Amino acid sequence: MQINLKINKKTYSVEVSEDEPLLWVIRDKIKLTGTKYSCGKGLCGACTVLIDNIALRSCITPAISVQNKEITTIEGLSENGTHPVQEAWKEIDVPQCGYCQSGQIMNAVGLLNKNAHPSETEIDKAMQGNICRCGTYPKIKAAVMLASEKGGVK
Amino acid sequence: MKKRYTRRDFIKVSTLVTGGLIAGFHLPGCFDETKRSAAGNTVKNLLNEAVWTDVNVYVKIAQNNLITVIAPYPEIGQGVRTSLPMIIADELDADWNLVVVEQAVTDKEKYGSQFVGGSTALKRSYELLRKTGAAIREMLIKAAAETWKVPVNECKTENSFVIHKKSNKKLTYGELTEKAVKYKPSEEPKLKNPADFSVTGKAKKKVDLNDIVTGKLKFGLDTQIENMVCALVLRPPIFGTKLKTYNADKALAVDGVIDVFKMPEPTNDFDVHRGGLVVVAENSFSAIKGRNEIYVEWTEPENNIKSSAHLTEKFNSNLKKTGTVIKSVGNFKNAYKNSDIQIEATYELPFVAHTNNEPQNTTVVIKENSCEIWTPTQVPNYVRKLASQITGYDINQINVHVTAIGGGFGRRLEADYAAEAIYIAKQIKKPVKLFWTREDDFEFDFFRPAGIHKLKAGIKNGKIIAWDTHHTSTSILTFNNTNEKPWAYEIYPDNYPPILVPNLNMAYSDTDSNIAVASLRAPGHNSTSFADGSFTDEIAHKLGVDPIRLHLDLIGEPKKIPYHSHGGPELDTQRIKDVILAVKEKSDRKKDLPKGYGQGFAFHFTFGGYVAVLTDVYVSEKGKLSVKKITAVADIGRLINPAGAEEQISGGIIDGLNITLNAEITVKDGKIEQQNVDTYPMLRISDAPEIDVHFINTDAPVEGVGEMGLPPVAASVCNAVFDATGKRIRSLPVRKHDLSYS
Ligand code: FES
Ligand code: FES
């Protein structure tokens, strides 16, 4: 079926099947590849995007369920990496291989949207679903805290 | 499958392929868009106006003083796209802010073997890269001296400028390059005194940082080619099985599915894929749906491992034999018989998966005169060779583009997925992206071998006088059909601490298995370190001495011992002693901790790096373990990028912790049981302890850094658990054990 998706403030008209996850529509059809595939089952967070400012796993979100909603991918956070969370990520130099980081950043933005000043335990709880195989967890935590200090919501 | 990364690099600076002015098009390299020149111009703007001159295969300089440095090896998160260019930039005296990094083409004639594995990238390229930078610097100075008609020794360099010391005249490298490339580079240029290093030794951020946080960095899976189709393979569930019959009618009825066909059966030496069926579709999701609809039957394999218990039985029966002796010093039997105290223990390790965060994939376009491949690989030249064999094209017609890579960990030393993609492209004659699902990635991984270590020690007058190790595992080299030394990737005969024991016996038994195995971060060491590190702790407790004291006693008067495996040629026990003493000092070493709190120590020598760790844990009465803090002291010689080194040791520790606490692949009904991270738990953010990393002896020669942090973790955690609860863990992962106490 033909649906309209509003991604990063642009509207795209795409042909999808009923069960087609948003992840594959974003990656294969809209060709925004910053959103990553890793587990495909909602278990790792690599595919996290914002739906109306809430962090969601795009691999288990049917595309047809998010018509008429504001979808934001990593490419839509800012043009050149100037969103406060991205800035914090750069200041701390978080990534190793980088593969999980779009999802980590989007999830962190989702957290700070809800809770501008999370405690360490709240960060742990909110970021628990995002696996970093390279083990950048200590730096992720530091970057979320830094973003929160600097006012991570935008 | 053959071992293939033994080739050494014999490239000389003077013979590096050189160039001249590159007309027109230049691929943009990687840079931070916020970086600026001293005059305030952004690198982005400068790039747009750059007119490049090739100096040699490693360096290009633009008229506006931008410098492109080539990153010769694949980046798997270990930081070489940053650290290796730093080495050249330093000797070149380049302004790091104006350095743009570009990934090398795959060509061993130009760059030597470009594999990344065994923590060797830094070590094996360090000298050549330094000389490359220094030789170009000398050429630029010559060009300036000639321009000014002054002697060469009156000129110096600084931040991409040549300066005439007396007159303070300045020319940029960009202004001098065209003239400079006419000189022949010197084979033995004068290298900097380490005290003058201006780029290396200083913490630098990743060159890809901006691209990562904006989602622009292109991993293999992100490759997009016009008219490309997507493919998945339905593979035989286990090595040794074959396709019996199948029906693809339902699959072909799925929207977007284009074709289903048979992969060729692996027959040749270079057939590193596993056969099975291919589904080709318009997009990834259709391929996934289509594959689910295929009906298939496979043949039964012969001699397969039926279950994990079956494998353990095989291990145990092998351990009853004597095994192949791989090291014998003094007379173990007599010494053991004559000792006051005899200790014996066995340590068991399961298969472990690599779980690269980016599943395997490769994109291939076969054209009339060339074959283009985009792949996340640790062995680009091996992929190139495979492609030439499979397509029949000359090696020079094959272009392997190394993409960004979502984790290596040794998995991408295998090229099975690249081979699949090349076969499929050859068959369908269309651009194709072959990808694996997470489930494929688990089921068709080449696991870290499972095995058991059986250890014995004899103590006399408080000293370890006899040590016996009998190890059995599912050997990587046997699986690869390289049978001469099946133990060579499993256990190292010169490892510390056994090597210091005067009566030593070490034996290995190969346990036959059809489960695919290969190297995983710190191969061999990620297993032996658990056994040796735990056993030493057991001995100390039996003797009632502090484990660190026991190590220091064993070391005694420090000395250098020949070390014959990778990481040699010697093992320096002074360096062991130094990291042990330093970790003792850096952590706050506590005595008489309350019940539930514990500290554990371990040391391991891995591929030339010396790492000692001290782990703090807390175990609740109900048996919930929290690893609180891990303090590590590493001696890996000179640090190129201290920030990168720190994160590699820290990342290795987290990886080690995951292997210790969580990781286990099991076999049931002849198949791999785990399919995704719900049944294969992975370390999460709340499980990550505070990690405190220190480096010592940073004037020593450069070693690698990617693997060294991992090995000592398992023993240190289990030793800490023992300290906390009195429970000794002799098999991994820890999560299988009941740690409760009252
Ligand atoms: S890919 Fe969506 S949660 Fe893992
Ligand atoms: S940086 Fe590699 S998976 Fe997180």
Coordinates of C-alpha atoms in Angstrom, one line a residue, chain A residues 15 17-21 24-29 31-41 43-46 57 74-82 85-87 89-102 104-105 123-141 144, chain B residues 32-34 44 75-78 204-206 209-210 212-219 221-224 230 255 282-285 288-289 353-359 404-407 409 433 435-439 520-521 641 643 646-648 650-652 654-655 658 676-678 682-689 691:
Chain A
E15 CA 4.9 1.7 -1.2
S17 CA 3.5 -4.0 2.8
E18 CA 1.4 -4.1 5.9
D19 CA 4.1 -5.8 8.1
E20 CA 7.0 -3.9 6.8
P21 CA 9.2 -2.5 9.6
W24 CA 13.7 -1.2 6.2
V25 CA 11.6 1.6 4.8
I26 CA 14.0 4.2 6.1
R27 CA 17.1 2.3 5.0
D28 CA 16.1 0.7 1.7
K29 CA 13.4 3.0 0.4
K31 CA 17.8 5.5 1.6
L32 CA 18.7 7.1 4.9
T33 CA 21.3 4.7 6.2
G34 CA 22.3 6.3 9.5
T35 CA 19.6 4.2 11.2
K36 CA 21.2 0.8 11.7
Y37 CA 20.0 -2.8 11.5
S38 CA 21.5 -5.2 14.0
C39 CA 19.2 -7.6 15.9
G40 CA 15.9 -6.9 14.1
K41 CA 14.0 -7.9 17.1
L43 CA 16.7 -6.2 21.5
C44 CA 19.7 -4.0 20.8
G45 CA 18.7 -0.4 20.0
A46 CA 20.8 0.1 16.9
R57 CA 12.9 0.7 17.9
I74 CA 20.0 10.7 13.2
E75 CA 20.3 12.6 9.9
G76 CA 17.5 14.9 11.1
L77 CA 19.0 15.7 14.5
S78 CA 21.1 18.5 13.0
E79 CA 22.8 19.3 9.7
N80 CA 26.4 19.1 10.9
G81 CA 26.4 17.4 14.2
T82 CA 25.6 20.4 16.3
V85 CA 23.8 15.4 22.4
Q86 CA 26.0 15.1 19.3
E87 CA 28.3 17.8 20.6
W89 CA 29.3 12.7 22.0
K90 CA 32.1 14.5 20.2
E91 CA 33.5 16.2 23.2
I92 CA 33.8 12.8 25.0
D93 CA 34.9 11.0 21.8
V94 CA 32.5 8.2 22.6
P95 CA 32.5 5.8 19.5
Q96 CA 34.8 3.0 18.7
C97 CA 33.5 1.2 15.6
G98 CA 30.6 3.6 15.6
Y99 CA 27.9 1.1 14.5
C100 CA 25.7 1.4 17.6
Q101 CA 26.1 5.1 18.0
S102 CA 23.2 6.5 15.9
Q104 CA 22.7 5.4 21.3
I105 CA 22.4 9.1 20.4
I123 CA 20.6 6.8 32.5
D124 CA 21.4 3.2 33.1
K125 CA 17.8 2.3 33.0
A126 CA 17.0 4.3 29.9
M127 CA 20.1 3.2 27.9
Q128 CA 19.8 -0.5 29.0
G129 CA 18.3 -1.5 25.7
N130 CA 21.2 -0.2 23.6
I131 CA 24.0 -2.7 23.1
C132 CA 27.5 -1.4 22.4
R133 CA 29.6 -4.4 21.3
C134 CA 32.7 -2.3 21.5
G135 CA 32.1 -1.5 25.1
T136 CA 31.9 2.3 25.0
Y137 CA 29.4 2.3 28.0
P138 CA 31.5 4.4 30.4
K139 CA 31.8 7.1 27.7
I140 CA 28.2 6.9 26.7
K141 CA 27.2 7.6 30.4
V144 CA 24.7 11.7 28.4
Chain B
D32 CA 35.8 17.1 10.9
E33 CA 33.7 19.8 9.3
T34 CA 34.3 22.1 12.3
K44 CA 35.3 21.7 4.1
E75 CA 39.2 0.3 10.7
I76 CA 37.3 -2.1 12.9
G77 CA 36.9 0.2 15.8
Q78 CA 40.5 -0.3 16.9
K204 CA 43.5 12.8 19.4
K205 CA 39.9 12.3 18.6
K206 CA 38.8 9.9 15.9
L209 CA 33.9 11.2 14.8
N210 CA 31.7 13.8 13.1
I212 CA 29.6 8.8 13.1
V213 CA 27.5 11.1 15.2
T214 CA 25.7 12.5 12.2
G215 CA 25.0 9.0 10.7
K216 CA 27.0 9.8 7.6
L217 CA 29.7 7.1 8.0
K218 CA 29.0 4.4 5.5
F219 CA 29.3 0.9 6.8
L221 CA 25.6 -2.6 5.0
D222 CA 25.0 1.0 4.0
T223 CA 26.3 0.5 0.5
Q224 CA 23.8 1.7 -2.1
C230 CA 19.4 -7.8 -2.0
D255 CA 6.1 -9.5 -3.1
E282 CA 14.2 -6.1 -4.5
N283 CA 14.9 -5.1 -1.0
S284 CA 16.1 -6.5 2.4
F285 CA 12.7 -7.0 3.9
I288 CA 13.8 -11.9 4.7
K289 CA 10.2 -12.7 4.2
A353 CA 30.3 -15.8 19.3
H354 CA 31.8 -12.7 17.8
T355 CA 28.5 -10.9 17.6
N356 CA 29.7 -8.0 15.4
N357 CA 27.2 -5.3 15.8
E358 CA 27.0 -4.9 12.0
P359 CA 26.0 -8.3 10.6
A404 CA 33.6 1.4 7.7
I405 CA 33.2 -1.8 9.8
G406 CA 30.8 -2.4 12.7
G407 CA 33.3 -4.4 14.7
F409 CA 36.9 -9.1 16.8
K433 CA 24.1 -6.7 -1.7
F435 CA 23.5 -9.5 3.9
W436 CA 23.2 -11.7 6.9
T437 CA 20.5 -11.4 9.6
R438 CA 21.5 -11.4 13.2
E439 CA 20.2 -15.0 13.4
L520 CA 38.3 -14.3 18.5
R521 CA 40.0 -11.3 20.1
N641 CA 47.2 7.9 20.3
A643 CA 43.1 8.3 23.9
E646 CA 42.9 3.8 26.7
E647 CA 39.6 3.0 24.9
Q648 CA 41.0 -0.2 23.4
S650 CA 38.8 -0.4 28.3
G651 CA 36.8 -1.9 25.5
G652 CA 38.9 -5.1 25.7
I654 CA 34.3 -4.9 28.7
D655 CA 34.6 -7.6 26.1
N658 CA 31.0 -10.2 28.7
N676 CA 19.8 -13.6 18.9
V677 CA 20.8 -11.6 21.9
D678 CA 17.7 -12.7 23.9
M682 CA 25.2 -9.3 26.2
L683 CA 26.8 -6.9 28.6
R684 CA 24.6 -3.8 29.1
I685 CA 25.4 -0.3 30.3
S686 CA 24.3 -1.0 33.9
D687 CA 26.7 -4.0 34.0
A688 CA 29.7 -1.9 33.0
P689 CA 32.0 -1.2 36.0
I691 CA 37.2 1.2 34.5

